[in-house]
Amino acid sequence: MSSLELLNKEQQEAVLCTEGPLLILAGAGSGKTRVLTHRIAHLIEDCGVNPWNILAITFTNKAAGEMRERVDRIVGFGSESVWVSTFHSTCVRILRRYIDRLGFDNHFAIYDTEDQKTVMKEVCRRLELDPKQYKERTILNVISHAKDEYVSPQEFEMDAKGDFRREKFARAYIEYQKELKKNNALDFDDLIVMTVDLFRACPDVLEYYQNRFQYIMVDEYQDTNTVQFKLISTLAAKSRNLCVVGDDDQSIYKFRGANIENILSFEKVFPDAAVIRLEQNYRSTETILDAANSVISNNRGRKEKTLWTENGKGLPVEFHQFNTAYEEAEFVADDIGRKIRKTDAEYRDFAVLYRTNAQSRLFEEKLLMANIPYRLIGGVNFYSRKEIKDLLAYLKTVDNGRDDLAVRRIINVPKRGIGAVTLNKVDAFAQSRGISFFQALEDADQIPGIGKAQLKIQPFVHLIHEMRLKLADLSLKELMEEILEKTGYARELEEEGTEEADARLENIDELITKIVTYEEGAEHPELSGFLEEVALVADIDSLEGDDNRVLLMTLHSAKGLEFPRVYLAGMEDGIFPSYMSIAADTEEEIEEERRLCYVGITRAMKELTLTSARFRMVRGENHCNAVSRFVREIPEELMKKEELYAPKFQEQAPVSKRDQVYERAKEAFRTKTFDPSQFKVVKADRLDYGPGDRVSHVKFGEGTVLEIAEGGRDYEVKVDFDRAGVKRMFASFAKLKKIETL
């Protein structure tokens, strides 16, 4: 019980309340993970509960990993028997064991977004759906929403009767599921849907897991959807020892299917539920929390709670309004640079948060020009890059030959001269026999009219068979290297010799690193296990704790994180809240946006800066925006407002023909994290100007050079511009031109 002394009164109460349904309303930064881990320890050490009778579920691999680490540290011996995992990982473990009861092979594939789009494209072709009217992504979103609500294809079809468009969606839903079944594959939504189906169809399986999981804890409960609620409530129906932890004020994933009613109506579903509020915040200053409370109190659809802290009052919330978004981004970059130079702050202390991904461009440009290292969260996913998708398809085919999508992707990668006509014959043969595409390739000599193309197919089939045979003796790293060698994939890129090819080779190296990391960390490393881990990885899970860079990300991506210094950019009506939420003119839409603002404010630990622009270019047009209503909801006494940031010069539109160095750097950002130490700056042997000389800059105009400092990689030039004031810049980026005087 000594460990409970580290907890406050409400946290202790939540830990000790072990029997029956429990709702823990945990405000931002209130130590909910600490409560969950101590609750698990209390159940094992003080209540005599077996570790394997405890299930703890959260949403991201990162959160599950942190919880697992804390449980291991606090519980010690036996902690490895506690199931600590995400919803999807939990369901994968159950389905790997029992999905054969539903007619699937236990070695099923997990399809990502790109795989789903490929399947749906084929479904639309078969159903002769007009791609202009029925886009694959739209249909997939409709299907995903149906699965979130636990609506089967047949139920969807019944509900769609009389609605011509929805009838088309229903047909696509039915065919899509048939195609997945044929490929022995599930998409992400299916993982949970199929687990609920399994429990309904097989009472003995349900009873086994109900007896196994007598104490269930769910983190981030406000983010659950309907089918996730069905999963949890079904598992907990016998013991009724269900503890859910969440914050309705941080429910921001409605667009992903999250149902805020799950947390708001918990007491209606479980009338005997205990409710405990965690309101003491350990993250932020008093001023920041007062600002957050002031904003969120304007929401009606919420459970009452007020965050407080013993951290002290802290600095006021800063608000800066600028003429343009260009000036806004320039200020943020300058402010970060100034604080790095004048305080003990590190780059990792700063986060720039915004409502949409499109807002990142100007911040990227300004941070680049200021030579500030940054990382863009939520960009192109590593596993969506072509070379990674290709190599994973090889691994999937070795692991699960029934995955037609993977086989089709690599049958001609590298090129084997197998034409579309041949592939259509293989597909027709597979359809007629009711077998997989790979099985048809194995029986290519039986396909009518296949001719000499069979000789091109055989080497591919033999390669897969050879890899399967070697799998028992090779590590996954060795298997990957063998595939690269046998296919000549890496060799082709090396021979290509372009910058793009080099980048792809670096990505392949990174994939191998990922494989080795998995093998070192897994208790029983298996190919299927690695493919599962890759499929379940989220963007934000790749965030490294020791990565010393400024982070740029959307507010949605920032949930669950914290930073000493936060900039909330684009605080304007029309940007945040968005035009769409304002146009909807419903309280529900604005309240979702307000919760998102609350999340953004409570990411800040010590300093919070809000910025907005009077004019912002959207879709090529300038829009004049009012300051966000969320800023206006913060009391004046909590804020420090700066006068409009107006440089001595009139803002100029960015030049259309950008510097080629910047373009190359911009391209690098799409494929890898930017790091100034890796960016190749071409340092001139000497500069043709010096202190006292007059120079011109493409944006800032004319000025006088004040000083030049020679660094190892470049010259740092300080210039007093006539209209823009004093600026520091690197010579290779600035491209200053000396003005000859008479």
XYZ file of C-alpha atoms in Angstrom:
742
model
C 0.000 0.000 0.000
C 3.012 2.272 0.339
C 2.904 3.105 -3.370
C -0.545 4.657 -2.878
C 1.054 7.418 -0.820
C 2.381 8.825 -4.101
C -1.193 9.399 -5.299
C -3.630 12.161 -4.439
C -6.957 11.441 -2.702
C -9.020 11.001 -5.888
C -6.346 8.855 -7.524
C -6.228 6.594 -4.463
C -10.010 6.300 -4.516
C -9.888 5.221 -8.180
C -7.204 2.620 -7.454
C -9.088 1.111 -4.500
C -12.463 0.948 -6.275
C -11.953 -2.462 -7.898
C -15.377 -4.147 -8.002
C -18.187 -3.277 -10.407
C -18.345 -0.662 -13.191
C -16.242 2.469 -12.674
C -16.026 5.688 -14.695
C -12.877 7.740 -14.086
C -13.249 11.223 -15.558
C -9.594 12.128 -15.962
C -8.860 15.700 -16.991
C -5.842 16.559 -19.138
C -2.537 15.919 -17.334
C -4.248 14.453 -14.269
C -2.130 11.287 -14.094
C -4.597 8.754 -15.490
C -1.870 6.363 -16.669
C -0.406 6.407 -13.173
C -3.825 5.517 -11.779
C -4.287 2.628 -14.219
C -0.862 1.123 -13.544
C -1.227 1.444 -9.756
C -4.711 -0.060 -10.032
C -3.259 -3.103 -11.819
C -0.556 -3.403 -9.145
C -3.171 -3.126 -6.376
C -5.319 -5.864 -7.952
C -2.352 -8.237 -8.133
C -0.510 -7.430 -4.908
C -3.329 -6.550 -2.522
C -6.403 -8.268 -3.957
C -4.755 -11.518 -5.053
C -5.955 -11.246 -8.653
C -4.003 -13.366 -11.132
C -2.136 -11.170 -13.652
C -3.610 -13.125 -16.589
C -7.116 -12.164 -15.443
C -6.416 -8.481 -16.189
C -6.894 -6.755 -19.558
C -5.816 -3.136 -20.149
C -6.724 -1.595 -23.498
C -5.741 1.715 -25.070
C -5.684 3.150 -28.587
C -2.107 3.603 -29.799
C 0.944 1.380 -29.716
C 2.844 4.232 -28.076
C 0.350 4.489 -25.203
C 0.232 0.705 -24.818
C 4.038 0.565 -24.747
C 4.245 3.247 -22.062
C 1.609 1.494 -19.973
C 3.344 -1.864 -20.395
C 6.645 -0.331 -19.271
C 5.054 1.192 -16.169
C 3.175 -1.998 -15.285
C 6.388 -4.029 -15.574
C 8.210 -1.518 -13.375
C 5.545 -1.352 -10.643
C 4.259 -4.932 -10.619
C 7.490 -6.765 -11.320
C 7.199 -10.560 -11.361
C 4.111 -11.790 -13.239
C 3.438 -8.504 -15.007
C 4.109 -10.062 -18.410
C 0.880 -12.065 -18.029
C -1.235 -8.899 -17.929
C -2.652 -8.139 -21.379
C -1.695 -4.542 -22.142
C -2.456 -3.702 -25.757
C -4.476 -1.688 -28.249
C -7.998 -2.609 -29.326
C -6.687 -3.883 -32.644
C -3.786 -5.857 -31.171
C -6.105 -7.487 -28.644
C -8.467 -8.549 -31.397
C -5.629 -9.822 -33.588
C -4.475 -12.120 -30.770
C -7.975 -13.519 -30.337
C -8.615 -13.918 -34.074
C -5.258 -15.597 -34.750
C -6.446 -18.333 -32.435
C -10.124 -18.678 -33.341
C -10.958 -16.984 -36.672
C -11.090 -20.387 -38.373
C -14.471 -20.737 -36.613
C -15.688 -17.981 -38.986
C -14.313 -19.618 -42.120
C -10.982 -17.786 -42.360
C -7.479 -19.194 -42.249
C -5.636 -18.197 -39.073
C -2.799 -16.711 -41.151
C -4.968 -13.869 -42.440
C -3.502 -10.653 -43.860
C -4.305 -7.186 -42.486
C -5.018 -4.659 -45.233
C -3.968 -1.040 -44.860
C -5.608 1.956 -46.541
C -3.802 1.508 -49.849
C -4.702 -2.179 -49.972
C -8.346 -1.331 -49.309
C -8.381 1.206 -52.148
C -6.940 -1.361 -54.539
C -9.631 -3.897 -53.622
C -12.386 -1.300 -53.899
C -11.125 -0.168 -57.291
C -11.533 -3.743 -58.544
C -14.985 -4.005 -56.929
C -16.123 -0.785 -58.620
C -14.854 -2.076 -61.969
C -16.821 -5.291 -61.599
C -19.988 -3.462 -60.536
C -19.493 -0.936 -63.358
C -19.771 1.988 -60.947
C -18.991 5.381 -62.469
C -15.734 6.484 -60.743
C -16.828 10.118 -61.030
C -19.974 9.456 -59.020
C -18.712 6.678 -56.774
C -15.160 7.336 -55.631
C -13.334 4.454 -53.939
C -12.428 6.577 -50.935
C -16.047 7.704 -50.437
C -17.355 4.136 -50.564
C -14.662 2.967 -48.148
C -15.565 5.769 -45.713
C -19.226 4.718 -45.851
C -18.264 1.090 -45.212
C -15.927 2.060 -42.368
C -18.668 4.090 -40.699
C -21.052 1.125 -41.042
C -18.501 -1.146 -39.373
C -17.930 1.399 -36.596
C -21.667 1.207 -35.912
C -21.597 -2.601 -36.219
C -23.843 -2.648 -39.290
C -23.310 -5.739 -41.454
C -23.452 -5.669 -45.286
C -26.867 -7.336 -45.185
C -28.248 -4.861 -42.623
C -26.826 -1.986 -44.627
C -28.517 -3.347 -47.768
C -31.883 -3.565 -45.997
C -31.589 -0.007 -44.656
C -30.581 1.288 -48.098
C -33.698 0.103 -49.929
C -35.359 2.957 -51.790
C -32.183 5.078 -51.812
C -30.530 4.476 -55.192
C -27.092 5.798 -54.177
C -26.965 3.902 -50.887
C -28.077 0.746 -52.679
C -24.929 1.049 -54.820
C -22.862 1.488 -51.653
C -24.532 -1.597 -50.184
C -23.656 -3.703 -53.212
C -20.048 -2.471 -53.060
C -19.941 -3.297 -49.314
C -21.113 -6.860 -49.994
C -18.626 -7.415 -52.843
C -15.792 -5.791 -50.870
C -16.291 -8.224 -47.985
C -16.435 -11.157 -50.398
C -13.121 -10.078 -51.915
C -11.497 -9.760 -48.502
C -12.748 -13.231 -47.566
C -11.372 -14.671 -50.826
C -8.001 -13.081 -50.098
C -8.076 -14.321 -46.498
C -7.696 -10.706 -45.397
C -9.240 -8.275 -42.919
C -9.142 -4.497 -42.841
C -8.630 -2.592 -39.573
C -12.344 -2.228 -38.872
C -12.855 -5.965 -39.450
C -10.454 -6.824 -36.638
C -12.941 -5.573 -34.067
C -16.124 -6.445 -35.979
C -14.957 -10.035 -36.513
C -14.072 -10.420 -32.839
C -17.584 -9.346 -31.816
C -18.973 -11.718 -34.491
C -16.815 -14.501 -33.055
C -18.156 -13.932 -29.543
C -21.730 -13.971 -30.827
C -21.258 -17.077 -32.947
C -19.191 -19.069 -30.462
C -20.457 -18.869 -26.857
C -17.662 -21.168 -25.700
C -15.003 -18.755 -27.005
C -16.793 -15.833 -25.344
C -17.020 -17.720 -22.056
C -13.314 -18.526 -22.216
C -12.347 -14.849 -22.553
C -14.950 -13.677 -20.022
C -13.398 -16.062 -17.504
C -9.926 -15.010 -18.594
C -10.505 -11.254 -18.317
C -12.214 -10.687 -14.989
C -10.902 -7.132 -14.652
C -10.993 -4.906 -17.733
C -9.621 -1.383 -17.993
C -10.076 0.888 -21.018
C -8.044 4.055 -21.495
C -9.163 7.029 -23.666
C -12.733 5.765 -23.421
C -14.097 8.959 -24.983
C -12.554 7.844 -28.295
C -14.402 4.518 -28.520
C -16.953 3.847 -31.250
C -20.077 1.701 -31.116
C -18.466 -1.617 -32.082
C -15.624 -1.085 -29.596
C -18.222 -0.485 -26.897
C -19.943 -3.743 -27.908
C -16.630 -5.583 -27.670
C -15.836 -4.253 -24.193
C -19.344 -4.548 -22.767
C -19.623 -8.131 -24.081
C -16.327 -9.142 -22.487
C -17.267 -7.489 -19.185
C -20.856 -8.778 -19.070
C -20.017 -11.649 -16.708
C -17.697 -10.071 -14.121
C -18.973 -6.477 -14.635
C -15.577 -5.278 -13.373
C -15.210 -2.694 -16.116
C -13.137 0.414 -15.432
C -13.155 3.080 -18.160
C -10.939 6.143 -18.074
C -11.506 9.161 -20.274
C -12.254 12.828 -20.664
C -15.321 13.898 -22.611
C -13.660 17.309 -23.034
C -10.992 15.611 -25.157
C -13.361 13.727 -27.459
C -12.080 14.978 -30.831
C -12.337 11.981 -33.141
C -15.941 12.078 -34.288
C -14.677 12.024 -37.883
C -13.081 8.636 -37.129
C -16.293 7.244 -35.694
C -15.780 8.057 -31.990
C -19.090 8.208 -30.149
C -18.977 10.693 -27.267
C -22.227 9.211 -25.951
C -20.269 6.137 -24.803
C -18.746 8.208 -22.011
C -21.608 10.674 -21.484
C -24.134 7.816 -21.122
C -21.944 5.355 -19.194
C -24.040 5.763 -16.057
C -27.235 5.061 -18.006
C -25.822 1.786 -19.321
C -24.342 0.920 -15.905
C -26.667 2.540 -13.313
C -24.605 1.193 -10.430
C -21.365 2.677 -11.786
C -19.094 4.649 -9.478
C -17.832 7.988 -10.888
C -14.539 9.542 -9.798
C -13.197 12.851 -11.129
C -9.462 13.505 -11.471
C -9.132 17.288 -11.685
C -5.653 18.007 -10.341
C -3.354 18.701 -13.273
C 0.383 17.942 -12.999
C 1.381 19.299 -16.408
C 0.491 22.965 -16.887
C 0.586 26.272 -15.072
C -2.453 27.781 -13.366
C -2.851 30.419 -16.073
C -2.869 27.876 -18.896
C -5.447 25.739 -17.072
C -7.649 28.753 -16.346
C -7.582 29.567 -20.054
C -8.512 25.965 -20.935
C -11.332 25.899 -18.353
C -12.683 29.213 -19.645
C -12.876 27.923 -23.200
C -14.345 24.467 -22.537
C -16.946 25.778 -20.083
C -18.817 27.144 -23.118
C -19.689 23.576 -24.155
C -23.060 22.275 -22.984
C -22.616 18.582 -23.854
C -20.088 17.723 -21.171
C -19.654 16.424 -17.637
C -18.776 19.200 -15.241
C -15.179 19.335 -14.016
C -12.552 22.032 -13.480
C -8.809 21.494 -13.764
C -6.554 22.948 -11.081
C -2.863 22.717 -10.238
C -0.250 23.418 -7.601
C 2.325 24.333 -10.275
C 1.985 28.079 -9.738
C 0.494 30.893 -11.778
C 3.097 30.968 -14.551
C 3.367 33.301 -17.530
C 0.331 34.887 -19.192
C -0.995 33.388 -22.416
C 0.452 35.395 -25.310
C -1.653 36.399 -28.285
C -0.216 37.892 -31.470
C -2.251 38.958 -34.467
C -0.492 39.553 -37.781
C -1.400 41.012 -41.130
C -0.688 37.785 -43.026
C -0.022 34.113 -42.432
C 3.424 34.741 -43.906
C 4.252 37.128 -41.038
C 2.716 34.706 -38.542
C 5.078 31.903 -39.602
C 8.038 34.284 -39.636
C 7.311 35.369 -36.075
C 7.070 31.780 -34.814
C 10.413 30.832 -36.391
C 12.083 34.007 -35.079
C 10.607 33.515 -31.607
C 11.847 29.919 -31.398
C 15.298 30.992 -32.575
C 15.416 33.816 -30.037
C 14.411 31.559 -27.137
C 16.976 28.939 -28.148
C 19.714 31.602 -28.153
C 18.697 33.428 -24.980
C 17.370 30.648 -22.723
C 18.221 27.048 -21.895
C 15.417 25.821 -24.157
C 16.018 22.960 -26.598
C 14.340 22.435 -29.966
C 12.335 19.487 -28.594
C 10.649 21.858 -26.131
C 8.689 23.549 -28.928
C 5.598 22.402 -30.792
C 3.703 24.311 -33.465
C 0.094 23.099 -33.626
C -2.470 23.946 -36.289
C -5.934 22.885 -37.408
C -5.079 21.452 -40.851
C -2.023 19.901 -42.504
C -2.096 22.552 -45.222
C -0.987 25.165 -42.675
C 2.399 23.508 -42.243
C 3.929 24.784 -45.490
C 4.828 28.302 -44.344
C 6.200 27.064 -41.021
C 8.376 24.540 -42.841
C 9.738 27.262 -45.096
C 10.463 29.677 -42.258
C 12.104 27.079 -40.024
C 14.252 25.970 -42.938
C 15.386 29.530 -43.640
C 16.171 29.990 -39.937
C 18.162 26.709 -39.950
C 15.925 25.297 -37.193
C 15.610 21.473 -37.247
C 12.063 20.252 -37.243
C 9.954 17.182 -37.763
C 6.625 17.102 -39.544
C 4.257 14.629 -37.901
C 1.508 13.238 -40.092
C 3.304 13.524 -43.449
C 3.820 10.652 -45.876
C 3.837 7.471 -43.862
C 7.022 5.442 -44.118
C 5.094 2.273 -44.859
C 3.198 3.918 -47.723
C 6.329 4.477 -49.821
C 6.588 2.367 -52.955
C 9.740 0.446 -52.131
C 8.472 -0.390 -48.638
C 5.080 -1.513 -49.956
C 6.852 -3.706 -52.550
C 9.091 -5.449 -50.038
C 6.304 -5.909 -47.510
C 4.246 -7.482 -50.309
C 7.042 -10.037 -50.784
C 6.994 -10.802 -47.063
C 3.184 -11.063 -47.075
C 3.303 -13.476 -50.020
C 5.853 -15.644 -48.260
C 3.686 -15.585 -45.131
C 0.229 -15.806 -46.735
C -0.033 -16.865 -50.383
C -3.778 -16.237 -50.316
C -3.241 -12.473 -50.267
C -3.989 -11.724 -53.940
C -3.253 -8.027 -53.488
C 0.327 -8.647 -52.360
C 0.971 -11.184 -55.141
C -0.406 -8.891 -57.848
C 1.762 -6.025 -56.600
C 5.051 -7.902 -56.956
C 4.451 -10.301 -59.843
C 6.266 -7.789 -62.063
C 8.513 -6.151 -59.457
C 11.216 -6.096 -60.623
C 9.885 -6.464 -64.168
C 9.541 -10.027 -65.399
C 7.799 -9.312 -68.685
C 4.484 -10.798 -67.588
C 1.841 -8.841 -69.493
C -1.682 -7.760 -68.610
C -3.201 -10.359 -70.956
C -1.387 -13.148 -69.104
C -2.418 -11.788 -65.718
C -6.055 -11.597 -66.829
C -5.896 -15.264 -67.868
C -4.437 -16.177 -64.481
C -7.173 -14.168 -62.747
C -9.922 -15.819 -64.808
C -8.485 -19.259 -64.031
C -8.374 -18.436 -60.310
C -11.966 -17.166 -60.369
C -13.240 -20.248 -62.203
C -11.506 -22.652 -59.811
C -12.255 -20.650 -56.660
C -8.561 -20.528 -55.742
C -6.146 -17.741 -54.881
C -4.152 -15.859 -57.500
C -0.909 -17.426 -56.254
C -2.375 -20.923 -56.420
C -3.299 -20.176 -60.028
C 0.304 -19.139 -60.696
C 1.456 -22.449 -59.206
C -0.829 -24.266 -61.667
C 0.059 -22.012 -64.591
C 0.726 -25.005 -66.881
C -3.007 -25.838 -66.661
C -4.209 -22.377 -67.751
C -5.621 -22.429 -71.296
C -3.679 -20.273 -73.743
C -0.964 -19.323 -71.267
C 1.763 -20.401 -73.709
C 5.355 -19.358 -73.124
C 4.307 -16.895 -70.424
C 4.410 -19.889 -68.094
C 8.205 -19.778 -68.333
C 8.168 -16.212 -66.951
C 5.825 -17.126 -64.101
C 7.754 -20.174 -62.881
C 10.819 -18.297 -61.522
C 8.560 -16.110 -59.373
C 6.696 -19.104 -57.953
C 9.982 -20.924 -57.303
C 11.365 -17.852 -55.517
C 8.401 -17.726 -53.121
C 8.639 -21.470 -52.466
C 12.373 -21.158 -51.835
C 11.829 -18.293 -49.368
C 9.186 -20.298 -47.509
C 11.546 -23.233 -47.168
C 14.353 -20.994 -45.916
C 12.104 -19.169 -43.459
C 12.629 -21.883 -40.850
C 16.419 -21.441 -40.920
C 16.808 -17.709 -41.583
C 16.221 -14.723 -39.348
C 13.737 -12.176 -40.713
C 16.648 -9.848 -41.482
C 18.383 -12.593 -43.467
C 15.106 -13.394 -45.236
C 14.728 -9.764 -46.291
C 18.323 -9.607 -47.502
C 17.802 -12.862 -49.412
C 14.727 -11.418 -51.143
C 16.669 -8.270 -52.067
C 19.490 -10.366 -53.467
C 17.365 -12.914 -55.368
C 15.070 -10.298 -56.930
C 17.834 -7.803 -57.682
C 15.584 -5.078 -56.233
C 18.339 -3.151 -54.465
C 20.793 -3.761 -57.302
C 18.490 -2.032 -59.789
C 18.280 1.034 -57.552
C 22.060 1.109 -57.102
C 22.539 0.962 -60.866
C 20.004 3.744 -61.368
C 22.279 6.072 -59.408
C 19.767 8.929 -58.982
C 19.037 10.901 -55.800
C 15.587 9.333 -55.723
C 17.090 5.845 -55.966
C 19.518 6.677 -53.147
C 16.615 7.830 -50.984
C 14.783 4.576 -51.692
C 17.851 2.576 -50.720
C 17.993 4.513 -47.449
C 14.346 3.623 -46.854
C 15.113 -0.049 -47.479
C 17.954 0.185 -44.965
C 15.498 1.664 -42.497
C 13.073 -1.209 -43.105
C 15.832 -3.677 -42.309
C 16.572 -1.708 -39.134
C 12.890 -1.995 -38.226
C 13.018 -5.765 -38.797
C 16.066 -6.130 -36.549
C 14.447 -3.991 -33.849
C 11.381 -6.223 -33.965
C 13.445 -9.404 -33.757
C 15.418 -8.108 -30.786
C 12.291 -7.033 -28.915
C 9.897 -9.896 -29.675
C 9.802 -12.933 -27.384
C 9.050 -15.224 -30.337
C 9.830 -13.268 -33.518
C 7.773 -14.517 -36.450
C 7.107 -13.152 -39.910
C 3.365 -12.878 -39.256
C 4.091 -11.058 -35.998
C 6.307 -8.542 -37.750
C 3.678 -7.917 -40.439
C 1.068 -7.387 -37.719
C 3.269 -4.872 -35.931
C 3.874 -2.962 -39.155
C 0.169 -2.952 -40.006
C -0.779 -1.659 -36.561
C 1.801 1.136 -36.353
C 0.348 4.656 -36.207
C 2.105 7.766 -37.467
C 2.543 9.256 -34.064
C 3.977 6.007 -32.696
C 7.219 6.709 -34.567
C 7.906 9.817 -32.479
C 11.254 9.395 -30.744
C 11.658 10.828 -27.272
C 15.267 11.901 -27.849
C 14.590 13.569 -31.203
C 15.796 17.147 -30.640
C 13.644 18.960 -33.200
C 10.752 21.388 -33.221
C 7.576 19.428 -33.927
C 4.979 20.545 -36.447
C 1.646 18.766 -36.267
C -2.097 19.096 -36.383
C -4.028 19.424 -33.157
C -5.463 15.952 -33.672
C -1.952 14.481 -33.854
C -0.922 16.298 -30.661
C -3.440 14.595 -28.397
C -1.693 12.669 -25.630
C 1.518 14.698 -25.931
C 2.910 17.597 -23.899
C 5.502 20.303 -24.549
C 7.046 23.074 -22.439
C 6.341 25.677 -25.161
C 3.383 25.519 -27.540
C 2.271 27.739 -30.426
C -1.365 27.457 -31.499
C -1.406 28.963 -34.977
C -4.244 30.071 -37.225
C -6.572 31.123 -34.409
C -9.184 32.657 -36.694
C -12.852 31.994 -37.319
C -12.931 30.084 -40.574
C -9.651 28.334 -39.807
C -10.256 27.315 -36.197
C -13.158 26.766 -35.831
C -13.262 25.662 -39.448
C -15.494 27.087 -42.152
C -17.342 23.775 -42.305
C -18.199 23.709 -38.604
C -19.356 27.338 -38.716
C -21.393 26.722 -41.884
C -23.033 23.665 -40.307
C -24.487 26.083 -37.761
C -24.967 23.345 -35.184
C -23.888 23.399 -31.574
C -22.499 19.876 -31.903
C -19.980 20.835 -34.622
C -18.695 23.924 -32.787
C -18.416 21.981 -29.526
C -16.214 19.369 -31.230
C -13.939 22.191 -32.433
C -13.922 23.734 -28.968
C -12.827 20.406 -27.478
C -10.007 20.378 -30.020
C -8.955 23.852 -28.858
C -9.048 22.626 -25.256
C -6.745 19.756 -26.223
C -4.340 22.211 -27.873
C -4.226 24.560 -24.881
C -3.627 21.731 -22.411
C -0.619 20.427 -24.385
C 1.345 23.428 -23.053
C 3.290 23.040 -19.828
C 4.962 26.435 -19.284
C 4.327 28.765 -22.223
C 1.367 29.094 -24.576
C 1.351 31.439 -27.555
C -1.709 31.946 -29.748
C -1.291 33.496 -33.211
C -3.648 34.584 -35.969
C -3.584 36.464 -39.266
C -6.021 39.091 -40.525
C -5.502 37.908 -44.088
C -4.869 34.296 -45.075
C -4.602 32.862 -48.551
C -6.906 29.889 -49.070
C -7.205 28.176 -52.468
C -5.313 31.055 -54.044
C -7.597 33.741 -52.633
C -7.046 36.105 -49.721
C -9.607 35.823 -46.937
C -10.108 38.369 -44.180
C -10.727 36.508 -40.917
C -11.879 37.595 -37.484
C -9.977 36.448 -34.404
C -11.185 32.998 -33.338
C -14.112 32.929 -30.931
C -12.012 30.572 -28.809
C -9.440 33.327 -28.235
C -12.241 35.706 -27.299
C -13.480 33.185 -24.721
C -10.236 33.523 -22.722
C -10.473 36.255 -20.036
C -8.396 39.365 -20.720
C -6.594 39.110 -17.367
C -5.016 35.801 -18.411
C -3.555 37.162 -21.625
C -0.757 39.329 -22.883
C -1.796 40.787 -26.220
C 0.763 42.262 -28.573
C -0.119 44.975 -31.061
C -0.467 43.922 -34.654
C 2.887 42.658 -35.920
C 3.590 45.127 -38.698
C 7.105 45.252 -40.187
C 8.421 48.511 -41.604
C 7.844 47.187 -45.113
C 4.703 46.249 -46.971
C 4.261 42.477 -47.181
C 5.222 41.072 -50.547
C 3.763 37.939 -52.071
C 6.226 35.043 -52.064
C 8.135 34.828 -55.320
C 6.721 32.208 -57.674
C 10.084 30.886 -58.891
C 11.605 29.572 -55.715
C 15.215 28.905 -55.101
C 16.251 25.449 -56.352
C 18.029 24.639 -53.087
C 14.764 25.168 -51.205
C 12.850 23.029 -53.709
C 15.285 20.155 -53.206
C 15.045 20.518 -49.450
C 11.251 20.598 -49.675
C 11.289 17.351 -51.628
C 13.502 15.822 -48.946
C 10.861 16.620 -46.347
C 8.377 14.408 -48.173
C 10.619 11.385 -47.806
C 12.674 11.898 -44.675
C 12.976 14.012 -41.581
C 14.843 17.267 -42.119
C 18.045 17.673 -40.177
C 20.414 20.570 -40.891
C 23.391 18.278 -40.271
C 22.217 16.066 -43.119
C 21.220 18.849 -45.498
C 24.034 19.455 -47.938
C 24.806 23.147 -48.009
C 27.265 24.260 -50.647
C 29.561 26.679 -48.875
C 31.186 29.275 -51.103
C 34.982 29.661 -50.988
C 34.439 33.342 -50.269
C 31.696 35.959 -50.379
C 31.807 38.870 -52.787
C 30.545 41.248 -50.095
C 31.622 42.166 -46.582
C 30.623 44.262 -43.555
C 29.519 47.726 -44.643
C 28.584 46.666 -48.179
C 25.136 47.301 -49.588
C 23.278 44.123 -50.677
C 19.854 43.178 -52.012
C 17.572 40.263 -51.065
C 14.750 38.869 -53.187
C 12.164 39.508 -50.437
C 13.597 41.951 -47.909
C 14.980 44.389 -50.464
C 18.132 46.434 -49.923
C 20.207 46.598 -46.758
C 23.642 46.994 -45.206
C 25.789 44.061 -44.094
C 26.574 44.459 -40.380
C 28.705 41.379 -39.766
C 29.697 38.000 -41.186
C 30.557 34.958 -39.078
C 32.255 31.993 -40.750
C 30.936 28.607 -39.628
C 31.999 25.110 -40.557
C 29.202 24.613 -43.084
C 28.249 28.137 -44.116
C 28.600 31.864 -43.498
C 26.089 33.494 -41.137
C 25.317 37.000 -42.362
C 23.686 39.763 -40.316
C 22.012 42.445 -42.446
C 20.124 45.629 -41.537
C 17.470 45.898 -44.255
C 16.016 49.318 -44.979
C 12.423 48.094 -44.693
C 12.549 44.748 -42.884
C 14.986 45.554 -40.098
C 17.864 43.360 -38.879
C 17.877 39.748 -40.119
C 20.294 36.864 -39.613
C 20.574 34.311 -42.420
C 22.882 31.777 -43.989
C 24.614 32.924 -47.142
C 23.807 29.855 -49.248
C 20.089 30.337 -48.601
C 19.969 34.124 -48.641
C 21.683 34.549 -52.044
C 22.461 38.185 -51.318
C 23.670 40.300 -54.226
C 26.148 43.092 -53.734
C 25.005 46.515 -54.899
C 27.829 48.350 -56.608
C 28.024 51.996 -55.501
C 29.487 54.800 -57.571
